[in-house]
CSV table of C-alpha atoms in Angstrom, one decimal:
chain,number,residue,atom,x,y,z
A,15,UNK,CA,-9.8,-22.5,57.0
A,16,UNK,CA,-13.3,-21.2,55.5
A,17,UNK,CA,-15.6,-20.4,58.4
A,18,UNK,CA,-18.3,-22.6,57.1
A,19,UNK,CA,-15.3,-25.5,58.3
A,20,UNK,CA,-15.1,-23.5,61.8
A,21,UNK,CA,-19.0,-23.5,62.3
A,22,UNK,CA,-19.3,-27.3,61.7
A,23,UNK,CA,-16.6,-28.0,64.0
A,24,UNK,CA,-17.8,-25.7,66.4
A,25,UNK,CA,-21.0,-27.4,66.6
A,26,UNK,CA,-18.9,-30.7,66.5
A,27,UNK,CA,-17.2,-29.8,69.8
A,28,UNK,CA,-20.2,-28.5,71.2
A,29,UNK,CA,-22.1,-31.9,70.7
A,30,UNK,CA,-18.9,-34.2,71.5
A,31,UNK,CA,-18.7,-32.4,75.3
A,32,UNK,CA,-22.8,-32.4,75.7
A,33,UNK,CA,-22.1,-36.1,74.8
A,34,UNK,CA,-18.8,-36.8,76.9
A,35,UNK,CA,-17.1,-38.0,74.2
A,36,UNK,CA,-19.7,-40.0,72.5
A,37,UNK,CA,-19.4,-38.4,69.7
A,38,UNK,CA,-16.3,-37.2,68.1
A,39,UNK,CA,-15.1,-36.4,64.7
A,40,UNK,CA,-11.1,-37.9,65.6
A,41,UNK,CA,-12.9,-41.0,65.6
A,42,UNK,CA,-11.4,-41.5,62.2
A,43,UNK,CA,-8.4,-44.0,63.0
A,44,UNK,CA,-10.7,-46.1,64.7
A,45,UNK,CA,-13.4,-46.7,62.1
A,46,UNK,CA,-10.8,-47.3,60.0
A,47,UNK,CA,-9.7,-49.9,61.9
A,48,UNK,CA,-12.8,-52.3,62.0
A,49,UNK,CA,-12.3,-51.6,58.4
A,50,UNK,CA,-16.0,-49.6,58.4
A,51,UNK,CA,-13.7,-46.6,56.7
A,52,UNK,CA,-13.5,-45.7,53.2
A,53,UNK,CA,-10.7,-48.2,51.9
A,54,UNK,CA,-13.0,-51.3,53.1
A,55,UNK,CA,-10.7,-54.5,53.3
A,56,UNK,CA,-11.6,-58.0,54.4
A,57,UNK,CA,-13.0,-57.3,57.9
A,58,UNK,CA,-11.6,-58.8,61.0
A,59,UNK,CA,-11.7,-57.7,64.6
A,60,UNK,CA,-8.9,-56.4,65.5
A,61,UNK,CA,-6.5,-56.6,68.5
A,62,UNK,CA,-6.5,-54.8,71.7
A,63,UNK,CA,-3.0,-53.2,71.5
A,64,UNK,CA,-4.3,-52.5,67.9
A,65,UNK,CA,-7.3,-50.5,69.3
A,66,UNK,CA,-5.3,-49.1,72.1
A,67,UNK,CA,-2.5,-47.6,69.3
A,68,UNK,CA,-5.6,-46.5,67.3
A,69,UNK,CA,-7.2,-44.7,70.3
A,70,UNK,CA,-3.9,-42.4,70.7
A,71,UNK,CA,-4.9,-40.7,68.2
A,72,UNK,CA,-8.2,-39.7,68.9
A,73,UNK,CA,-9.8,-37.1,70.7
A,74,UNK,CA,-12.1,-34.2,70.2
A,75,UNK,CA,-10.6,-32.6,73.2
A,76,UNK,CA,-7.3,-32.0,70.9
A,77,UNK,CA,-8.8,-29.7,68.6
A,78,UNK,CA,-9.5,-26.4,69.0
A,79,UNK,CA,-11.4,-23.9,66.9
A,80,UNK,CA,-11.7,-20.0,66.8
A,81,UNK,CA,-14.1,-17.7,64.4
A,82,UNK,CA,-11.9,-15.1,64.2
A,83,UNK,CA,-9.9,-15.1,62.2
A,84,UNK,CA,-11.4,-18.7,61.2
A,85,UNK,CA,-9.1,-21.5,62.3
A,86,UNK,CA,-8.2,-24.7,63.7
A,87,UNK,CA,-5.4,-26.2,65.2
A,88,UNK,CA,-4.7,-29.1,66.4
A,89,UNK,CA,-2.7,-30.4,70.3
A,90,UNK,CA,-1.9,-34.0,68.6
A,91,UNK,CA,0.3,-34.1,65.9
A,92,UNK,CA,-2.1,-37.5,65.0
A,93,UNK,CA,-5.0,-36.4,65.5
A,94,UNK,CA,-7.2,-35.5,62.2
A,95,UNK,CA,-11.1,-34.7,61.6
A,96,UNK,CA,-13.6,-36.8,60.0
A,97,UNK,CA,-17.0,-34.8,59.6
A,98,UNK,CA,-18.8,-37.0,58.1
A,99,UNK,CA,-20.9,-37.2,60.8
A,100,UNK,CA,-22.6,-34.0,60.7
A,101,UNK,CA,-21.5,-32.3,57.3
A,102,UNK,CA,-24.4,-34.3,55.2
A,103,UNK,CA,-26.4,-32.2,57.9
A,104,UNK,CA,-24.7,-29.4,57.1
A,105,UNK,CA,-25.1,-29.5,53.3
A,106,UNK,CA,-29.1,-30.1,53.8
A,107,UNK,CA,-29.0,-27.0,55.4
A,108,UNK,CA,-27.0,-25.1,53.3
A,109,UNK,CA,-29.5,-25.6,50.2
A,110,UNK,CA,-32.4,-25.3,52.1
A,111,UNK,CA,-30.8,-21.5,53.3
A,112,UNK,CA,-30.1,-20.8,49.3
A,113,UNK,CA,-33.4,-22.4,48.5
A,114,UNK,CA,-35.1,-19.8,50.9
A,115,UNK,CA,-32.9,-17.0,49.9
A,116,UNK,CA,-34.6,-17.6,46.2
A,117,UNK,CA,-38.4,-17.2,48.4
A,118,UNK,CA,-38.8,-20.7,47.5
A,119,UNK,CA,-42.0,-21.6,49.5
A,120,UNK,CA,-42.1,-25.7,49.3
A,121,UNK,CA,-39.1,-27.6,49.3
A,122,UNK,CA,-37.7,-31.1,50.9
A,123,UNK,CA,-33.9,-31.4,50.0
A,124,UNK,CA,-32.5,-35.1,51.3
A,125,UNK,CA,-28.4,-35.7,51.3
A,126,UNK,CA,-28.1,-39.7,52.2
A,127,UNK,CA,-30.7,-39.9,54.6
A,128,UNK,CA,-30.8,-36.8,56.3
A,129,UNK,CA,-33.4,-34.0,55.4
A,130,UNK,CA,-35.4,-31.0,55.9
A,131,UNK,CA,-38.2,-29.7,54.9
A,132,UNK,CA,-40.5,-26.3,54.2
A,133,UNK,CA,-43.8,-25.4,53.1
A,134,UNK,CA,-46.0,-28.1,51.1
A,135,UNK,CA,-45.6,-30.3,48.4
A,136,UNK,CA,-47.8,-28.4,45.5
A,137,UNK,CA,-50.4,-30.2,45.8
A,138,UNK,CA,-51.0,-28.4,49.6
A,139,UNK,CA,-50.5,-31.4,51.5
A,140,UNK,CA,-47.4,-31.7,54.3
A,141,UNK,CA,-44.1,-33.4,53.5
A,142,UNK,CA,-44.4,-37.3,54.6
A,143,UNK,CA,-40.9,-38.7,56.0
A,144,UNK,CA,-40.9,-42.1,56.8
A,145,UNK,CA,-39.6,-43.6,59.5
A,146,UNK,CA,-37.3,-47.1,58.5
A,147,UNK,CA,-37.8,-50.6,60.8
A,148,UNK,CA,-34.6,-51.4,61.5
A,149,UNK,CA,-35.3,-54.8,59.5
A,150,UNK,CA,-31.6,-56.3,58.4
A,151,UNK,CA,-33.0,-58.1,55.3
A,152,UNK,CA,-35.8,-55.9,54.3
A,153,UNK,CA,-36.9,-51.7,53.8
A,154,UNK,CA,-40.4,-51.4,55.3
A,155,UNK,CA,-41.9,-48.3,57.1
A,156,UNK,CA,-42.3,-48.0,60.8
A,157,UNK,CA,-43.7,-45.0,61.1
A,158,UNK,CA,-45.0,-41.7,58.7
A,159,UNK,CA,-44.5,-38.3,60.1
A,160,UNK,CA,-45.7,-35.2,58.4
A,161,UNK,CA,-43.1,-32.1,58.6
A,162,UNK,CA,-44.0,-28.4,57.3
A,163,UNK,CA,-41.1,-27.1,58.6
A,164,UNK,CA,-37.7,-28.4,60.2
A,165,UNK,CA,-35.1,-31.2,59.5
A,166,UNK,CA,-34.8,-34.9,60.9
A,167,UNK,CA,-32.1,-36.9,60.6
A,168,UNK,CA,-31.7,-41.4,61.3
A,169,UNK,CA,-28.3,-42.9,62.5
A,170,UNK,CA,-28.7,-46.6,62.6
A,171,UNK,CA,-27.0,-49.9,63.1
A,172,UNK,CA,-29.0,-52.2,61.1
A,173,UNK,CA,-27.3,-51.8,57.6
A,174,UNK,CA,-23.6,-51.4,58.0
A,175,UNK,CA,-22.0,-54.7,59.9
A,176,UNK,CA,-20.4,-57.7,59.9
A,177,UNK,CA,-20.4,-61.2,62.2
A,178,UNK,CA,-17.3,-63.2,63.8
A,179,UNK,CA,-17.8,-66.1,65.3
A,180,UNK,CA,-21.7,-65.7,66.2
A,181,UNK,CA,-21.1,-62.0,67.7
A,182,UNK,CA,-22.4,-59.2,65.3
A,183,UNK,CA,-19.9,-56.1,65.2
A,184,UNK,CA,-21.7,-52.1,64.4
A,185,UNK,CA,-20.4,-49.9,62.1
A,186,UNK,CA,-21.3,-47.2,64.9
A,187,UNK,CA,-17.8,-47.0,66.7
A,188,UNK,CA,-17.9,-45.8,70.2
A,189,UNK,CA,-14.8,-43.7,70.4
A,190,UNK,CA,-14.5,-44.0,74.5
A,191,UNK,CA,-13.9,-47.3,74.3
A,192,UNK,CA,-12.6,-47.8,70.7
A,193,UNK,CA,-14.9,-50.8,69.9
A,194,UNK,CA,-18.3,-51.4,68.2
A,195,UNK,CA,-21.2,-50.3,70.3
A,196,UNK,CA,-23.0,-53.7,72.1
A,197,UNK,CA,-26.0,-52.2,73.1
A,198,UNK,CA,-29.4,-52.7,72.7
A,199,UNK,CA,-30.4,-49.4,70.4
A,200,UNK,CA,-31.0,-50.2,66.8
A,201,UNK,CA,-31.9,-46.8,65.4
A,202,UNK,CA,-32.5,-42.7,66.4
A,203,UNK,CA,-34.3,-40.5,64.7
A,204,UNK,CA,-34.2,-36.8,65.7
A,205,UNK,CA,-36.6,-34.0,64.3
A,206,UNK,CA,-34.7,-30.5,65.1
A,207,UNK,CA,-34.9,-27.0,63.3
A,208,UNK,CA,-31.4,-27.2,62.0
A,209,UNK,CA,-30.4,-30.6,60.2
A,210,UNK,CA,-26.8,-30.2,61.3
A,211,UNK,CA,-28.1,-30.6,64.4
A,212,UNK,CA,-30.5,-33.1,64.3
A,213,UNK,CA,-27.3,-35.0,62.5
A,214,UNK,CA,-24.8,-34.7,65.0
A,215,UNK,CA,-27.1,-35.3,68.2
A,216,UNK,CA,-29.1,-38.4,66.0
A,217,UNK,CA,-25.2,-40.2,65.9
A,218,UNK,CA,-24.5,-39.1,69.7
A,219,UNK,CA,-27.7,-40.8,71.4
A,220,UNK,CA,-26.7,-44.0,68.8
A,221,UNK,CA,-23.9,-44.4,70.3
A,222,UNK,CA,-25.0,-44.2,74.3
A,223,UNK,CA,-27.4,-46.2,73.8
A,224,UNK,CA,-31.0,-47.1,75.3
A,225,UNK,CA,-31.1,-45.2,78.3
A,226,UNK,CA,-27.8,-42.6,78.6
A,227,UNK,CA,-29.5,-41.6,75.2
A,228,UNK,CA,-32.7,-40.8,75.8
A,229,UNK,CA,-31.7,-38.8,79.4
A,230,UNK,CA,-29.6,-36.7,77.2
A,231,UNK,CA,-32.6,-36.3,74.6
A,232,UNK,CA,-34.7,-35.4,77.6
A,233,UNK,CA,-32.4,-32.9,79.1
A,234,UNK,CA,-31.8,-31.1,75.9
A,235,UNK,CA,-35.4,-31.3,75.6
A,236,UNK,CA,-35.2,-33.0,72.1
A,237,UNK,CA,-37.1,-34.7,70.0
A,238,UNK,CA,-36.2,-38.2,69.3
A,239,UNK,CA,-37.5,-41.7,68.6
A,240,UNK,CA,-35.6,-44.2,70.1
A,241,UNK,CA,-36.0,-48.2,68.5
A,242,UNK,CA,-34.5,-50.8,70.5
A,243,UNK,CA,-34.0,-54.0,69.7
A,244,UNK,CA,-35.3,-57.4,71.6
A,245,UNK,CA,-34.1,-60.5,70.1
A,246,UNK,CA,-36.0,-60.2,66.4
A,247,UNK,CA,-38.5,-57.4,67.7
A,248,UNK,CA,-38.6,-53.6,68.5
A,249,UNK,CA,-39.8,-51.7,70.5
A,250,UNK,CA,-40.0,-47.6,70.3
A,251,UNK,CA,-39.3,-45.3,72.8
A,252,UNK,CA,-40.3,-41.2,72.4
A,253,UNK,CA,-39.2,-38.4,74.4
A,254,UNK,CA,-41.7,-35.9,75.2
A,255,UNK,CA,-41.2,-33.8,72.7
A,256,UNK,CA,-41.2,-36.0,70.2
A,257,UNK,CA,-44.4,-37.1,71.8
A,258,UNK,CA,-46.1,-33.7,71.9
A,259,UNK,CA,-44.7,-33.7,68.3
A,260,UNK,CA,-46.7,-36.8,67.0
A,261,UNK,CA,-49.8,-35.6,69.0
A,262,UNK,CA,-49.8,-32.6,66.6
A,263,UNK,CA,-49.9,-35.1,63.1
A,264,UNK,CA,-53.3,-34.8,61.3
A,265,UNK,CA,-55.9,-37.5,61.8
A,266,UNK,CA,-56.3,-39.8,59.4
């Protein structure tokens, strides 16, 4: 394979052991499933021998990657990747390398939600990303941050779902257990100086949630703004460095 397709799933490993499994680009079979996948059919929730048959074939464990010569292989003759996870991430950061390459001084490139960011805009002033509310019915701004330099990237539940029988079902798949996540966490965003990263670890704390999130974000001393839902309100939660981050924005 190309070595770009060994480095992203080098970095996908990396971030699916650091997560135990959280995340996991074999989750494929399983998003497919809950019909969140790219053939979308009438959704329905499906059985648990269904999930059960569906979970044989995932598991980041079963791949293995090597740089040289570049290469994959595979342990599971089921098992496939699905890097849509991280590779938006990837691509931000691909054009912002060529973009700097050409001595560009003031960019923002944006690929579905995930950016980065260099310089100023030409009028001198910082790069302003907002922040979403994780409002179902409505796009509104929670919060404005200011970026010279570096990438942040949102994974959310708030957009993608459906509801059974009163019970609302996530298109954020937790692969351990093969179903919808249940927690409380409605949102992540995480500011890191690669967007690759800040993609892959931004869909890891979504899917452990409130508090096995954040201890992670806080143990990889990462920057990241937790919202978590309680009943129709939210309430945000900041590790330190995204703290000492915000404490660095310019006064109004």
């Amino acid at each position: 394979v190309s070595p770009d397709t060994v480095h992203v799933v080098f970095e996908s490993l990396r971030v699916s052991r650091l997560s135990g499994g959280a995340f996991d680009v074999t989750v494929g079979p399983l998003v497919d499933l809950w019909n969140f996948g790219p053939q979308r059919m009438p959704r329905h929730v499906p059985s648990e021998q269904a999930i059960s048959r569906a979970r044989e074939k995932v598991g980041f464990e079963k791949i293995e990657a090597r740089d040289t010569p570049p290469a994959l292989r595979k342990t599971g003759a089921k098992i496939a990747i699905d890097l849509s996870a991280i590779a938006k991430g990837f691509a931000v950061d691909q054009i912002a390398e060529f973009l700097d390459q050409q001595q560009v001084v003031g960019y923002m490139v944006e690929i579905g939600g995930e950016i980065r960011v260099n310089g100023t805009k030409a009028n001198g002033k910082a790069w302003t990303i907002g922040i979403e509310a994780p409002a179902r019915n409505k796009r509104t701004v929670l919060k404005a941050i200011q970026i010279k330099q570096g990438a942040m990237a949102t994974s959310g539940d708030y957009r993608n779902y459906f509801e059974k029988d009163g019970k609302r079902y996530s298109h954020t798949i937790d692969p351990r257990t093969g179903k919808p996540i249940e927690h409380q966490l409605a949102a992540v965003s995480v500011i890191a100086t690669t967007c690759m990263h800040a993609d892959a670890m931004a869909t890891a704390l979504m899917v452990l949630g409130p508090e096995e999130g954040y201890n992670l974000a806080v143990q990889e001393q990462l920057a990241a703004l937790l919202i978590i839902r309680n009943d129709e309100e939210y309430f945000e939660k900041a590790t330190p460095a995204f703290e000492q981050w915000l404490e660095e924005q310019p006064t109004k």
